[in-house]
């Protein structure tokens, strides 16, 4: 069996409910393609970046993220701008990033894509010095993620649990934020309970939201939730969860290549929780969103053409 210089980093604390049984499945999946791997299993997300940096220092040719979108983003943030290709074993609930690249959801088939070693460069999003692949947001969504993790711990991971976290959080939602938005040099002030920036056309299409055309045009899609009562905010969230949201009724949509957001309620550079690809991070404002072309090399199916995901 040939050693392909592949290191798989498995986040056993994220993704599918049966993730704890995945190490043997992953080893078997690569063995079926005649490949040996090094498998690093982490049980706390806080170890993800350190283990990925260690794998880089150890000289692996390919580093594989095994987990959900948050795990993939964490590994990618270390590999960003380097020469090491990233492989993906999608073990998450939604798997938006993997699906946007036509990657198979079956572990054995996904391992086959990695072993075949066909890579392509992808554009990434940045908020200040922090990377995201699918989306990043301010406002209510970081609180939704905190509620979602609590629900996951009690009831297990599922789409229904994720949607219930939205409703539970917005039932106790705080007031809207006063924000100054500057999109490609044009500024205005708004009040909004939530703004989110999207860099994945596939995700928008799956949510039945407009904006994919802006991403395909080289922009990011900025969604601004309207200032509303708590019931109004909840109504907008339910529309998103059920795929019935529209730009006309539930959001304002703006496209831009550079988006700056300043929280006028907290004008100093104190840190605020930002949601990125399903995970939370404390980042000091103001917040500058931008695109980096070809910032990351990812292993994809050989027939995958270089198109906007």
Short mmCIF file of C-alpha atoms in Angstrom, two decimals:
data_model
loop_
_atom_site.label_atom_id
_atom_site.label_comp_id
_atom_site.label_asym_id
_atom_site.label_seq_id
_atom_site.Cartn_x
_atom_site.Cartn_y
_atom_site.Cartn_z
CA UNK A 1 0.00 0.00 0.00
CA UNK A 2 1.42 3.37 -1.03
CA UNK A 3 1.84 6.31 1.33
CA UNK A 4 0.48 9.34 -0.51
CA UNK A 5 1.60 11.86 2.11
CA UNK A 6 -2.00 12.38 3.22
CA UNK A 7 -2.87 13.61 6.70
CA UNK A 8 -6.54 13.49 7.70
CA UNK A 9 -7.67 15.71 10.55
CA UNK A 10 -10.92 14.38 11.99
CA UNK A 11 -12.91 16.65 14.28
CA UNK A 12 -14.79 14.02 16.24
CA UNK A 13 -16.76 16.69 18.09
CA UNK A 14 -18.47 18.01 14.97
CA UNK A 15 -20.58 16.71 12.15
CA UNK A 16 -22.76 13.62 12.11
CA UNK A 17 -24.05 11.94 15.29
CA UNK A 18 -21.99 8.80 14.57
CA UNK A 19 -18.71 10.72 14.10
CA UNK A 20 -17.08 8.71 16.91
CA UNK A 21 -17.23 5.62 14.71
CA UNK A 22 -15.58 7.38 11.77
CA UNK A 23 -11.83 6.68 12.34
CA UNK A 24 -12.08 3.05 11.23
CA UNK A 25 -14.37 3.99 8.34
CA UNK A 26 -11.91 6.62 7.14
CA UNK A 27 -8.93 4.28 7.31
CA UNK A 28 -10.91 1.65 5.38
CA UNK A 29 -12.06 4.18 2.78
CA UNK A 30 -8.49 5.15 1.87
CA UNK A 31 -7.27 1.54 2.06
CA UNK A 32 -9.86 0.62 -0.58
CA UNK A 33 -8.01 2.98 -2.92
CA UNK A 34 -4.61 1.57 -1.99
CA UNK A 35 -3.56 4.57 0.10
CA UNK A 36 -2.11 4.82 3.57
CA UNK A 37 -2.90 7.91 5.62
CA UNK A 38 -2.01 9.52 8.89
CA UNK A 39 -5.18 10.14 10.90
CA UNK A 40 -5.19 12.81 13.59
CA UNK A 41 -8.33 12.74 15.76
CA UNK A 42 -9.23 15.83 17.74
CA UNK A 43 -12.02 16.02 20.29
CA UNK A 44 -12.07 19.76 20.87
CA UNK A 45 -12.43 22.34 18.13
CA UNK A 46 -9.88 24.52 19.90
CA UNK A 47 -7.18 22.01 18.83
CA UNK A 48 -8.03 22.20 15.14
CA UNK A 49 -5.71 25.01 14.08
CA UNK A 50 -2.76 23.75 16.14
CA UNK A 51 -3.04 20.23 14.69
CA UNK A 52 -3.31 21.60 11.16
CA UNK A 53 -0.20 23.76 11.62
CA UNK A 54 1.63 20.74 13.01
CA UNK A 55 0.66 18.71 9.92
CA UNK A 56 1.99 21.52 7.70
CA UNK A 57 5.28 21.52 9.62
CA UNK A 58 5.49 17.73 9.25
CA UNK A 59 5.55 18.14 5.48
CA UNK A 60 2.40 16.40 4.30
CA UNK A 61 1.55 16.88 0.63
CA UNK A 62 -2.20 16.83 1.29
CA UNK A 63 -4.13 17.76 4.42
CA UNK A 64 -7.73 16.60 4.65
CA UNK A 65 -10.48 18.22 6.73
CA UNK A 66 -12.95 15.61 7.99
CA UNK A 67 -15.99 17.28 9.51
CA UNK A 68 -18.55 19.97 8.83
CA UNK A 69 -18.21 23.39 7.23
CA UNK A 70 -16.68 24.88 10.39
CA UNK A 71 -13.96 22.22 10.49
CA UNK A 72 -13.25 22.70 6.79
CA UNK A 73 -12.97 26.46 7.25
CA UNK A 74 -10.58 26.00 10.19
CA UNK A 75 -8.22 23.74 8.23
CA UNK A 76 -8.48 26.00 5.17
CA UNK A 77 -7.54 29.06 7.22
CA UNK A 78 -4.14 27.47 7.93
CA UNK A 79 -3.60 26.31 4.33
CA UNK A 80 -4.75 29.64 2.86
CA UNK A 81 -2.10 31.10 0.56
CA UNK A 82 0.16 28.04 0.70
CA UNK A 83 1.02 25.24 -1.70
CA UNK A 84 -0.53 22.33 0.21
CA UNK A 85 -3.77 21.02 -1.30
CA UNK A 86 -6.78 20.52 0.96
CA UNK A 87 -8.95 17.42 0.71
CA UNK A 88 -12.44 17.15 2.16
CA UNK A 89 -14.36 14.34 3.83
CA UNK A 90 -17.83 15.89 4.36
CA UNK A 91 -19.20 14.80 7.74
CA UNK A 92 -21.37 17.81 8.53
CA UNK A 93 -25.09 18.50 8.70
CA UNK A 94 -25.36 20.75 5.65
CA UNK A 95 -21.99 20.34 3.85
CA UNK A 96 -22.55 23.45 1.71
CA UNK A 97 -18.89 23.85 0.81
CA UNK A 98 -18.37 20.23 -0.25
CA UNK A 99 -21.64 20.11 -2.20
CA UNK A 100 -20.76 23.34 -4.00
CA UNK A 101 -17.70 21.53 -5.42
CA UNK A 102 -19.65 18.44 -6.54
CA UNK A 103 -17.84 16.34 -3.95
CA UNK A 104 -19.46 12.99 -3.09
CA UNK A 105 -21.08 12.63 0.33
CA UNK A 106 -19.99 8.98 0.57
CA UNK A 107 -16.71 8.69 2.50
CA UNK A 108 -15.18 6.03 0.23
CA UNK A 109 -15.99 8.04 -2.90
CA UNK A 110 -14.68 11.24 -1.29
CA UNK A 111 -11.44 9.44 -0.37
CA UNK A 112 -11.12 8.40 -4.03
CA UNK A 113 -11.26 12.06 -5.09
CA UNK A 114 -8.45 12.87 -2.67
CA UNK A 115 -6.22 10.00 -3.82
CA UNK A 116 -6.65 10.98 -7.49
CA UNK A 117 -5.08 14.34 -6.53
CA UNK A 118 -6.85 16.72 -8.94
CA UNK A 119 -6.84 20.23 -7.46
CA UNK A 120 -8.18 23.62 -8.44
CA UNK A 121 -7.76 27.12 -6.97
CA UNK A 122 -10.73 28.70 -5.21
CA UNK A 123 -11.54 32.19 -4.13
CA UNK A 124 -12.09 32.79 -0.44
CA UNK A 125 -13.64 35.50 1.68
CA UNK A 126 -11.87 37.46 4.40
CA UNK A 127 -13.26 39.47 7.29
CA UNK A 128 -10.34 41.49 8.61
CA UNK A 129 -7.61 38.83 8.97
CA UNK A 130 -9.99 35.90 9.36
CA UNK A 131 -11.03 33.63 6.48
CA UNK A 132 -14.46 32.27 5.58
CA UNK A 133 -15.60 30.00 2.74
CA UNK A 134 -19.39 30.23 2.70
CA UNK A 135 -20.61 33.14 4.81
CA UNK A 136 -19.96 35.44 7.75
CA UNK A 137 -22.44 37.46 9.77
CA UNK A 138 -23.01 39.93 12.58
CA UNK A 139 -26.02 40.27 14.86
CA UNK A 140 -28.45 37.52 15.78
CA UNK A 141 -26.75 34.64 14.00
CA UNK A 142 -23.83 34.11 16.44
CA UNK A 143 -26.43 33.73 19.21
CA UNK A 144 -28.30 31.24 17.01
CA UNK A 145 -25.12 29.15 16.72
CA UNK A 146 -24.70 29.12 20.50
CA UNK A 147 -28.29 27.92 20.90
CA UNK A 148 -27.78 25.35 18.15
CA UNK A 149 -24.77 23.79 19.89
CA UNK A 150 -26.78 23.50 23.12
CA UNK A 151 -29.64 21.81 21.25
CA UNK A 152 -27.19 19.49 19.46
CA UNK A 153 -25.70 18.40 22.78
CA UNK A 154 -29.16 17.54 24.12
CA UNK A 155 -30.92 16.13 21.09
CA UNK A 156 -28.27 15.36 18.48
CA UNK A 157 -27.42 17.00 15.17
CA UNK A 158 -30.12 17.44 12.55
CA UNK A 159 -31.55 20.07 10.25
CA UNK A 160 -34.68 20.23 12.42
CA UNK A 161 -32.52 21.00 15.47
CA UNK A 162 -30.69 23.72 13.53
CA UNK A 163 -33.95 25.37 12.50
CA UNK A 164 -35.35 25.16 16.03
CA UNK A 165 -32.24 27.01 17.26
CA UNK A 166 -33.19 29.89 14.96
CA UNK A 167 -36.68 30.13 16.39
CA UNK A 168 -35.57 29.71 20.00
CA UNK A 169 -32.97 32.47 19.71
CA UNK A 170 -35.17 34.96 17.92
CA UNK A 171 -37.94 34.56 20.47
CA UNK A 172 -35.57 36.38 22.85
CA UNK A 173 -33.81 38.51 20.23
CA UNK A 174 -32.20 41.76 21.29
CA UNK A 175 -32.71 45.07 19.59
CA UNK A 176 -31.33 45.91 16.18
CA UNK A 177 -27.79 47.22 15.65
CA UNK A 178 -26.96 50.67 14.29
CA UNK A 179 -24.51 50.03 11.48
CA UNK A 180 -22.57 52.05 8.92
CA UNK A 181 -22.26 50.02 5.73
CA UNK A 182 -19.71 50.98 3.09
CA UNK A 183 -20.01 48.93 -0.09
CA UNK A 184 -17.38 49.62 -2.76
CA UNK A 185 -16.85 53.09 -1.35
CA UNK A 186 -20.51 54.11 -0.90
CA UNK A 187 -21.67 54.54 2.72
CA UNK A 188 -25.02 54.65 4.49
CA UNK A 189 -26.37 54.02 7.99
CA UNK A 190 -28.94 51.30 8.73
CA UNK A 191 -30.63 49.60 11.66
CA UNK A 192 -30.67 45.81 11.38
CA UNK A 193 -30.81 42.79 13.71
CA UNK A 194 -28.68 40.76 11.31
CA UNK A 195 -26.38 41.25 8.33
CA UNK A 196 -24.61 38.44 6.57
CA UNK A 197 -22.12 38.25 3.73
CA UNK A 198 -22.20 35.23 1.42
CA UNK A 199 -19.42 33.86 -0.81
CA UNK A 200 -21.13 30.65 -1.96
CA UNK A 201 -23.65 30.77 -4.82
CA UNK A 202 -24.63 27.13 -4.24
CA UNK A 203 -25.72 27.86 -0.66
CA UNK A 204 -27.96 30.69 -1.82
CA UNK A 205 -29.54 28.49 -4.47
CA UNK A 206 -30.21 25.78 -1.87
CA UNK A 207 -31.88 28.37 0.38
CA UNK A 208 -33.94 29.72 -2.55
CA UNK A 209 -32.38 33.14 -2.04
CA UNK A 210 -31.35 35.57 -4.75
CA UNK A 211 -27.71 36.69 -4.92
CA UNK A 212 -26.00 33.85 -6.79
CA UNK A 213 -25.69 36.10 -9.84
CA UNK A 214 -23.71 38.63 -7.80
CA UNK A 215 -21.23 35.99 -6.67
CA UNK A 216 -20.88 34.77 -10.25
CA UNK A 217 -20.12 38.38 -11.21
CA UNK A 218 -17.17 38.45 -8.78
CA UNK A 219 -18.94 40.12 -5.87
CA UNK A 220 -20.06 39.06 -2.41
CA UNK A 221 -23.76 39.09 -1.56
CA UNK A 222 -24.65 41.25 1.44
CA UNK A 223 -28.04 40.55 3.03
CA UNK A 224 -29.53 43.12 5.42
CA UNK A 225 -32.44 42.03 7.61
CA UNK A 226 -34.97 44.84 8.11
CA UNK A 227 -35.43 46.55 11.46
CA UNK A 228 -38.57 44.94 12.87
CA UNK A 229 -40.37 43.78 15.99
CA UNK A 230 -39.33 40.50 17.55
CA UNK A 231 -42.26 38.81 15.81
CA UNK A 232 -41.23 40.35 12.50
CA UNK A 233 -37.66 39.10 12.90
CA UNK A 234 -38.98 35.63 13.71
CA UNK A 235 -41.21 35.67 10.63
CA UNK A 236 -38.21 36.48 8.43
CA UNK A 237 -36.18 33.68 10.01
CA UNK A 238 -38.95 31.11 9.50
CA UNK A 239 -39.15 32.18 5.86
CA UNK A 240 -35.42 31.45 5.46
CA UNK A 241 -35.69 28.09 7.25
CA UNK A 242 -38.56 26.97 5.04
CA UNK A 243 -37.02 28.22 1.80
CA UNK A 244 -39.75 30.82 1.32
CA UNK A 245 -37.67 33.93 1.95
CA UNK A 246 -37.37 36.59 -0.71
CA UNK A 247 -35.29 39.69 -1.11
CA UNK A 248 -38.41 41.78 -1.56
CA UNK A 249 -40.08 40.69 1.71
CA UNK A 250 -37.36 39.51 4.06
CA UNK A 251 -34.00 41.05 3.15
CA UNK A 252 -32.29 43.80 1.26
CA UNK A 253 -29.61 42.44 -1.08
CA UNK A 254 -26.49 44.38 -2.05
CA UNK A 255 -23.51 43.14 -4.07
CA UNK A 256 -19.96 44.35 -3.54
CA UNK A 257 -16.29 43.44 -3.84
CA UNK A 258 -15.34 45.28 -0.63
CA UNK A 259 -17.76 45.67 2.25
CA UNK A 260 -16.96 47.58 5.43
CA UNK A 261 -19.27 47.37 8.46
CA UNK A 262 -18.96 49.60 11.51
CA UNK A 263 -21.14 49.09 14.58
CA UNK A 264 -22.18 52.60 15.61
CA UNK A 265 -23.40 51.33 18.99
CA UNK A 266 -19.86 50.12 19.70
CA UNK A 267 -17.60 52.45 17.69
CA UNK A 268 -14.40 51.44 19.46
CA UNK A 269 -12.33 48.45 18.34
CA UNK A 270 -13.67 46.11 21.01
CA UNK A 271 -14.17 42.52 19.92
CA UNK A 272 -17.58 41.21 18.88
CA UNK A 273 -18.72 37.70 18.06
CA UNK A 274 -18.83 36.98 14.34
CA UNK A 275 -20.33 33.82 12.86
CA UNK A 276 -18.21 32.22 10.10
CA UNK A 277 -19.22 29.03 8.33
CA UNK A 278 -21.21 27.80 11.30
CA UNK A 279 -18.61 28.65 13.96
CA UNK A 280 -18.14 31.68 16.20
CA UNK A 281 -15.08 33.89 16.53
CA UNK A 282 -14.36 37.08 18.47
CA UNK A 283 -13.06 39.74 16.07
CA UNK A 284 -12.35 43.42 16.67
CA UNK A 285 -14.31 45.90 14.54
CA UNK A 286 -14.74 47.67 12.26
CA UNK A 287 -15.16 44.76 9.85
CA UNK A 288 -13.73 44.72 6.35
CA UNK A 289 -14.97 41.97 4.03
CA UNK A 290 -13.05 41.27 0.84
CA UNK A 291 -12.43 38.57 -1.75
CA UNK A 292 -9.09 36.83 -2.32
CA UNK A 293 -8.93 35.14 -5.69
CA UNK A 294 -7.28 31.70 -5.84
CA UNK A 295 -6.53 31.82 -2.13
CA UNK A 296 -6.89 28.08 -1.58
CA UNK A 297 -6.19 24.86 -3.51
CA UNK A 298 -8.81 22.14 -3.02
CA UNK A 299 -8.99 18.58 -4.34
CA UNK A 300 -12.09 18.11 -6.49
CA UNK A 301 -13.49 15.52 -8.93
CA UNK A 302 -11.41 15.35 -12.11
CA UNK A 303 -14.35 16.46 -14.25
CA UNK A 304 -14.97 19.58 -12.16
CA UNK A 305 -14.36 22.72 -14.23
CA UNK A 306 -13.15 25.98 -12.75
CA UNK A 307 -16.49 27.69 -12.31
CA UNK A 308 -17.97 29.80 -9.54
CA UNK A 309 -19.23 27.57 -6.78
#
